[in-house]
Coordinates of C-alpha atoms in Angstrom, one line a residue:
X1242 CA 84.6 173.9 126.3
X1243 CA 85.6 176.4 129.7
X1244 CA 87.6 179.1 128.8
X1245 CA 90.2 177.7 131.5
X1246 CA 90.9 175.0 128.5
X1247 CA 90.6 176.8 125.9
X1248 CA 93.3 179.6 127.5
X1249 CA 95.4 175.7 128.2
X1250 CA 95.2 174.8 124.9
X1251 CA 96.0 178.4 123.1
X1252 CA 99.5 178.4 125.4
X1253 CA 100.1 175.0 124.2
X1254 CA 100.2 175.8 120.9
X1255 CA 101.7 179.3 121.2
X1256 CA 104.8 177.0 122.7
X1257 CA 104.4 174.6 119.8
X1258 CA 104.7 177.2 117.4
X1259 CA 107.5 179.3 119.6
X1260 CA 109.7 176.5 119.4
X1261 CA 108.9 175.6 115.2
X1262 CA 110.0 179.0 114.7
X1263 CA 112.9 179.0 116.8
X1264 CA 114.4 175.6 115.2
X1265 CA 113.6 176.8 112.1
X1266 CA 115.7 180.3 112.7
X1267 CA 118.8 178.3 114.4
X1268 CA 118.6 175.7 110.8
X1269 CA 119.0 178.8 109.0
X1270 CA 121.8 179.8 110.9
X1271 CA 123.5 176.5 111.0
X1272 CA 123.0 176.2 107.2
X1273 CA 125.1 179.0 106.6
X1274 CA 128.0 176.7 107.0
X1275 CA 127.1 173.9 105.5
X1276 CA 129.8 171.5 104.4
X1277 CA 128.2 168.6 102.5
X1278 CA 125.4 168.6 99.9
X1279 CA 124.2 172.2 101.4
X1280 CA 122.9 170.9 104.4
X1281 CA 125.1 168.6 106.9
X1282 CA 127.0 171.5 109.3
X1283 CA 129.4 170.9 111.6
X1284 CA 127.4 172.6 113.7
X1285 CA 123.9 171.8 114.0
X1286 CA 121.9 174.6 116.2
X1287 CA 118.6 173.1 115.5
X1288 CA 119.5 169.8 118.0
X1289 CA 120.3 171.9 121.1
X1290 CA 117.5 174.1 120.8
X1291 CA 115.4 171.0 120.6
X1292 CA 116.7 169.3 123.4
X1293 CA 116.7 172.2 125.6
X1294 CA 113.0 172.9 124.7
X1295 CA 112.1 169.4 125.8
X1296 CA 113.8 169.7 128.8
X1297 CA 112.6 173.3 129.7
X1298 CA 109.0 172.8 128.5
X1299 CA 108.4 169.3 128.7
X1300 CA 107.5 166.4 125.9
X1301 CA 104.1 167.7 124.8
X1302 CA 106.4 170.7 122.3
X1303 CA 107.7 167.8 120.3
X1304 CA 105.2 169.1 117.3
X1305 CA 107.0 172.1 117.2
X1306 CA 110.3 170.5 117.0
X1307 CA 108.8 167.9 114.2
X1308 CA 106.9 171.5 112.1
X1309 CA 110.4 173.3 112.4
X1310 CA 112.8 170.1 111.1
X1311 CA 109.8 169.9 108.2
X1312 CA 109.9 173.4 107.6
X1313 CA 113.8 173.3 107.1
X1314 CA 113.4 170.2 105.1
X1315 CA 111.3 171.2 102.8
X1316 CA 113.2 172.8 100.7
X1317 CA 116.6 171.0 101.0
X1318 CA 115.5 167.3 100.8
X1319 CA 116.1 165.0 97.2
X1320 CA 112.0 163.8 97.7
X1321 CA 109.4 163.6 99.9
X1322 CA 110.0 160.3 101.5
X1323 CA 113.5 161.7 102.3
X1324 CA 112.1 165.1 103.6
X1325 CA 109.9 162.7 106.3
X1326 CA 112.6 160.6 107.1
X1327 CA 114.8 163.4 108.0
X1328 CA 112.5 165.1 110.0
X1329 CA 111.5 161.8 111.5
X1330 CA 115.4 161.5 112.7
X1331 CA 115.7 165.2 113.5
X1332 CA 112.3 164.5 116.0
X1333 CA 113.4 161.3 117.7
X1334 CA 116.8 162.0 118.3
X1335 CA 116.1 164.8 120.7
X1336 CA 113.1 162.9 121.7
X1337 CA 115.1 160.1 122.4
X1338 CA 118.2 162.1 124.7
X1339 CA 115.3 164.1 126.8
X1340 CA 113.8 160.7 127.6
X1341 CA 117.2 159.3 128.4
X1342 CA 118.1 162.4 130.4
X1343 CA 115.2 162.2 132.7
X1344 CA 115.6 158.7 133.1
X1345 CA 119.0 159.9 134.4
X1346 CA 117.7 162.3 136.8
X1347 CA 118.9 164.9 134.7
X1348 CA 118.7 168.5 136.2
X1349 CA 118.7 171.6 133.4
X1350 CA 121.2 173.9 136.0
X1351 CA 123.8 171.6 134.9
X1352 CA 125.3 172.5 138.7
X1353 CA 126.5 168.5 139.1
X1354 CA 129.3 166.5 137.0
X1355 CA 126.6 163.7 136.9
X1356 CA 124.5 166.1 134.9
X1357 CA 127.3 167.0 132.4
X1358 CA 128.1 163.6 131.8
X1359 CA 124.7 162.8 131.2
X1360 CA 124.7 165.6 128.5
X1361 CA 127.4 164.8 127.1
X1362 CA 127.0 160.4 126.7
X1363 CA 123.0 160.4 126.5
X1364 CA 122.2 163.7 125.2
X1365 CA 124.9 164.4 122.8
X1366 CA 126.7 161.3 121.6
X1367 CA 123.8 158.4 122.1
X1368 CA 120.8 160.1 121.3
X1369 CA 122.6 162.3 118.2
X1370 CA 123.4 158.6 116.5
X1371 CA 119.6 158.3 115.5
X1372 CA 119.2 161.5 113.3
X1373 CA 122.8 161.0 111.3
X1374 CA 121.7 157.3 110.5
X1375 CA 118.3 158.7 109.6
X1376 CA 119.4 161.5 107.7
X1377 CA 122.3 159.8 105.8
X1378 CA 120.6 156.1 104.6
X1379 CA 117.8 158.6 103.6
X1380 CA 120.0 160.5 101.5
X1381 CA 121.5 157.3 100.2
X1382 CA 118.4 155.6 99.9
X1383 CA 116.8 158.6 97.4
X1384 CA 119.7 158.8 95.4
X1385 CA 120.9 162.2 96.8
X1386 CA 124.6 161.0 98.1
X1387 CA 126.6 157.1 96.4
X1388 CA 126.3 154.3 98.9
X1389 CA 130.3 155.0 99.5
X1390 CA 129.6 159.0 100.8
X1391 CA 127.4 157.4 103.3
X1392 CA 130.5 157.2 106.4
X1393 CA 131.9 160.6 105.6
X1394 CA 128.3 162.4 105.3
X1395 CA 127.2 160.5 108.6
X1396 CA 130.1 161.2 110.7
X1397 CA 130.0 165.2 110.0
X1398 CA 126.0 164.4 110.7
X1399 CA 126.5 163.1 113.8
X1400 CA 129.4 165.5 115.1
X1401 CA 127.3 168.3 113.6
X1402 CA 123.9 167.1 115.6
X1403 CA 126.6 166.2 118.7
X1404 CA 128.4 170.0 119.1
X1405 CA 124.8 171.5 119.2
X1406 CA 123.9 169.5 122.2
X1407 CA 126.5 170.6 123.7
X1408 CA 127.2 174.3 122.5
X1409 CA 123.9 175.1 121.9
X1410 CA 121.4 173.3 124.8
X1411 CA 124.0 174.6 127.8
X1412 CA 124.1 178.2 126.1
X1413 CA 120.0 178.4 126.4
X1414 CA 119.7 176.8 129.8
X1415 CA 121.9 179.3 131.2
X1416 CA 120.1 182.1 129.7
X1417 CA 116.8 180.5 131.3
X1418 CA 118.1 180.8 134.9
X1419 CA 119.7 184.0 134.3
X1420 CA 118.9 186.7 136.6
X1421 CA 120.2 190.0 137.0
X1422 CA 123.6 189.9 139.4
X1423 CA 121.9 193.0 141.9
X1424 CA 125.2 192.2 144.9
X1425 CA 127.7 192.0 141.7
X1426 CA 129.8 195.1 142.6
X1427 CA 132.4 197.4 140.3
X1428 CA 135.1 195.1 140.9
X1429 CA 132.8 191.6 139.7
X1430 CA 131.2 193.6 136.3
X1431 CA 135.2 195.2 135.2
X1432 CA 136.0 191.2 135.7
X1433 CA 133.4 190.0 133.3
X1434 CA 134.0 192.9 131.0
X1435 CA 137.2 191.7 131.3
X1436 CA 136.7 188.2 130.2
X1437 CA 134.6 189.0 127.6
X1438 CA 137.0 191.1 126.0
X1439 CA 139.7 188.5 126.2
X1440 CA 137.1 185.8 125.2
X1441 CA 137.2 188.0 121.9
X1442 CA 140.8 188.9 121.4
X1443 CA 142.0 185.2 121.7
X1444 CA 139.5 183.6 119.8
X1445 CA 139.6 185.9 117.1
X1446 CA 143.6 185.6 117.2
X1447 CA 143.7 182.2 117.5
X1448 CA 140.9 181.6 114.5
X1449 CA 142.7 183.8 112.1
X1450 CA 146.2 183.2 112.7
X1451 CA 147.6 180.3 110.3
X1452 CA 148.7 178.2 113.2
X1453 CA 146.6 174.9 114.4
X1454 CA 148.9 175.1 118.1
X1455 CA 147.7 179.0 118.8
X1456 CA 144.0 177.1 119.0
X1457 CA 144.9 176.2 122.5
X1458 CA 145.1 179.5 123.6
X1459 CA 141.7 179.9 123.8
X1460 CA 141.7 177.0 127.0
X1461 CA 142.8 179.7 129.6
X1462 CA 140.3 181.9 129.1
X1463 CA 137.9 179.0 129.5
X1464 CA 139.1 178.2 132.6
X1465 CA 138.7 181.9 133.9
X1466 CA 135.1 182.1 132.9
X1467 CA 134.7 178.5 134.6
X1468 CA 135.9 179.1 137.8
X1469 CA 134.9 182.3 138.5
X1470 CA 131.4 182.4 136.5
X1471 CA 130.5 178.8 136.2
X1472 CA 128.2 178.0 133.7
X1473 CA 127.2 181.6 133.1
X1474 CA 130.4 182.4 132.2
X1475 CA 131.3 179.4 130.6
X1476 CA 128.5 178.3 128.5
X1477 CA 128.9 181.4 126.2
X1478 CA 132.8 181.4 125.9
X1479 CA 132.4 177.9 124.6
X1480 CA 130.1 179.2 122.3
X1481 CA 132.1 182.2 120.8
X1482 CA 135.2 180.1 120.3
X1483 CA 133.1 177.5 118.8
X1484 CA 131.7 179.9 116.2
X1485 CA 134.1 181.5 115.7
X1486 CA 136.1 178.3 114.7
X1487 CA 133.2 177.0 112.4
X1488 CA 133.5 180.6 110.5
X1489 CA 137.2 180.0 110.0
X1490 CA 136.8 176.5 109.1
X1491 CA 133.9 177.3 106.7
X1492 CA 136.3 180.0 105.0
X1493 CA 139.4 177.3 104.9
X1494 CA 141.3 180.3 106.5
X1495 CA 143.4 180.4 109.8
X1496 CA 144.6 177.4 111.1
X1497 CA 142.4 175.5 108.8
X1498 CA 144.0 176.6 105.3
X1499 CA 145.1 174.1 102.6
X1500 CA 143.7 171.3 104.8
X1501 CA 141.0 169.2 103.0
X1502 CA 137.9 168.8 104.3
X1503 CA 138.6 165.5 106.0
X1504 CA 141.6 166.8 108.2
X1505 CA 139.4 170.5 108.8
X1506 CA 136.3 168.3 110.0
X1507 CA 138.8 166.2 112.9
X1508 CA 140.7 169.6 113.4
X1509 CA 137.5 171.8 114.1
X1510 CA 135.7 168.9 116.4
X1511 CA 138.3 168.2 118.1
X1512 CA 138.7 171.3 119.5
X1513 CA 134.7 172.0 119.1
X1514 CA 134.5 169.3 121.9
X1515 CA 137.3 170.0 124.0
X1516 CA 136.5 173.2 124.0
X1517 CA 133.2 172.0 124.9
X1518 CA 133.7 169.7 127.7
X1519 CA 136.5 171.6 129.4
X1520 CA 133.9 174.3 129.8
X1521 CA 131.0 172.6 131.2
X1522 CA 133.1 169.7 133.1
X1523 CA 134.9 172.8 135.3
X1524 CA 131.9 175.0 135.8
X1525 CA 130.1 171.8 137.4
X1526 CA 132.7 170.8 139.4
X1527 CA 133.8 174.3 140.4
X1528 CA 129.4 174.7 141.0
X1529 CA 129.3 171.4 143.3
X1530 CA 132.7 172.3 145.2
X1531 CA 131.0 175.6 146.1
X1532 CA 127.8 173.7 146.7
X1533 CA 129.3 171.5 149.3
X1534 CA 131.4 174.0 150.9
X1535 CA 127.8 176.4 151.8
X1536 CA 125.9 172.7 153.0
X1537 CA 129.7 172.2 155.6
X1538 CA 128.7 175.8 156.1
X1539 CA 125.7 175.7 157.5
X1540 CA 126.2 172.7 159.3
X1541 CA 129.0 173.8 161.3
X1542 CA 126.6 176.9 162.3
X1543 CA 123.8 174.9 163.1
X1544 CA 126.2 172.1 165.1
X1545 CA 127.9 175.8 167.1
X1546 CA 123.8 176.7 167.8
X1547 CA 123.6 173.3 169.2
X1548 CA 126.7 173.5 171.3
X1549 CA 125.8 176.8 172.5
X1550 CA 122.7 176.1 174.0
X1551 CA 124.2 172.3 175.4
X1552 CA 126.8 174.6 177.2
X1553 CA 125.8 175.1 181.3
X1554 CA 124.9 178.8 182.1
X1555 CA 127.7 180.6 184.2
X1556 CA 125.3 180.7 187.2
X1557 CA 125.5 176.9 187.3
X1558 CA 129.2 177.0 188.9
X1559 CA 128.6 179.3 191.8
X1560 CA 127.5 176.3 193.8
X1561 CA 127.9 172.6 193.2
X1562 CA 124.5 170.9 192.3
X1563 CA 122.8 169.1 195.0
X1564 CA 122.8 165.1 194.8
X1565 CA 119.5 163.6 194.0
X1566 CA 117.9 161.1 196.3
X1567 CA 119.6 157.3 196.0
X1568 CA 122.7 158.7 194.7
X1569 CA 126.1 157.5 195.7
X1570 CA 128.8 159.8 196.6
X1571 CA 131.9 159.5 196.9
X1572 CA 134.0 160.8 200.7
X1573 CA 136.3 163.1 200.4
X1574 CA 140.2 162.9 199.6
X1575 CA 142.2 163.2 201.9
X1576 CA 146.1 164.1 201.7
X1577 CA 148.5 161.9 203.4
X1578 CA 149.8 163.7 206.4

């Protein structure tokens, strides 16, 4: 074997292993709020850093993604033929949205409302159904939850596996593309320090403060970061309200006290999604407006170039041009006397 595959086939499993070890850190995260049997979240980081590998990486890191669910597993599932089939559904599922993605033409700058919509119907909410049926007829199946738990355990599976998609995966592809602003001048970085201070103040204020209305307060500051950051801005706002609303929904306190868990679990996806989509849905719009308006741009330069070299020179009207050969012209008006 060359040493060219040899160096191919050590970065290919360096990636593999990159991303079992990632998954496994964000399922220890995620597990830290777990809500039913001590290991369905409502918040499931392992999916969007799955999907996001897939899509960065391409297919061939699956393994990784199939060590890490077994890894996290492991030590959680009832039996061993529940431990496979829940890292079977944890595999396919993001398996299954990359696949639809790219079918979809799916680009990972999420700069198009076609690409958020894609994220959000094939990514999060189609491809998310596999692992929560999975996971919760396996859990059923071994004993581990009564046939009746099975629609309560599956829909905080689903909406769990759904708000990493779309937390999570746009949170990582921004950092991918991120690159250091070098033109951002004072004005730009006291803006941002700006919004990240008020991206903490009204989170925490609306999280903490025993009032389900003040949750919409976090929507303005949203829409800041969207339009004048686009994703890069608003990728990680969505995130800090959405974590910081699992934390006070885990702790029953703020706007989620003396609710049971039913009524906590609609409360905190609810806004988990809204928060969600009204985030990415404005940064791509805001992204393609500003798209369009450089291409109208550039095209009104290139169509003045065009024009200006059309134009006669200034030389040309000192004398009339001569008619060519065959030419008909026309005599002379005359005035009436």
């Amino acid at each position: 074997m060359r040493s060219a595959d040899i160096g191919r086939y050590g970065s290919a499993a360096l990636r593999i292993l990159l991303v079992a070890a990632v998954y496994y850190g964000a399922a220890r995260i995620g597990l830290l709020q777990q809500l039913v049997r001590d290991q369905v979240t409502p918040l499931w980081p392992p999916t969007g850093v799955a999907l996001a590998a897939l899509l960065v990486l391409g297919m061939r890191v699956w393994p990784g993604v199939a060590l890490g669910a077994f890894l996290v597993n492991v030590s959680l599932g009832p039996s061993a033929a529940a431990v496979l089939a829940i890292t079977a559904g944890n595999t396919l599922a993001p398996v299954c949205a990359c696949l639809m993605l790219r079918k979809a033409r799916f680009r990972v700058e999420l700069d198009r409302l076609r690409d958020v919509l894609a994220l959000v119907f094939l990514g999060a909410l189609a491809g998310m159904l596999i692992s929560s049926t999975i996971g919760s007829g396996a859990l059923v199946v071994s004993g581990a939850l009564e046939p009746g738990e099975f629609w309560p355990t599956w829909s905080v599976w689903w909406t769990g596996d759904a708000m990493g998609v779309l937390v999570v995966a746009p949170f990582l592809l921004v950092l991918r593309g991120a690159r250091w602003p070098r033109r951002a001048g004072p004005g730009r970085w006291a803006e941002g320090a700006a919004l990240v201070a008020a991206t903490v103040f009204v989170t925490s204020l609306a999280t903490r403060t025993p009032h389900t209305t003040l949750l919409f307060l976090v929507f303005p500051v949203l829409i800041w970061a969207a339009l004048r950051f686009q994703l890069a801005g608003a990728a990680p706002c969505a995130l800090a309200a959405s974590t910081q609303a699992i934390l006070a929904a885990a702790g029953e306190s703020g706007p989620f006290a003396g609710q049971d868990l039913f009524s906590s679990m609609v409360t905190l996806q609810a806004f988990n999604g809204t928060t969600a989509l009204t985030a990415l849905l404005l940064a791509a719009v805001i992204t393609d407006r500003n798209r369009t308006y450089e291409e109208i741009k550039q095209v009104c330069i290139r169509f003045a170039d065009m024009v200006a070299e059309m134009e006669p020179r200034p030389e040309s009207y000192e004398s009339p041009p001569e008619p060519r050969p065959g030419s008909y012209e026309f005599p002379p008006r005359r005035l009436p006397p």
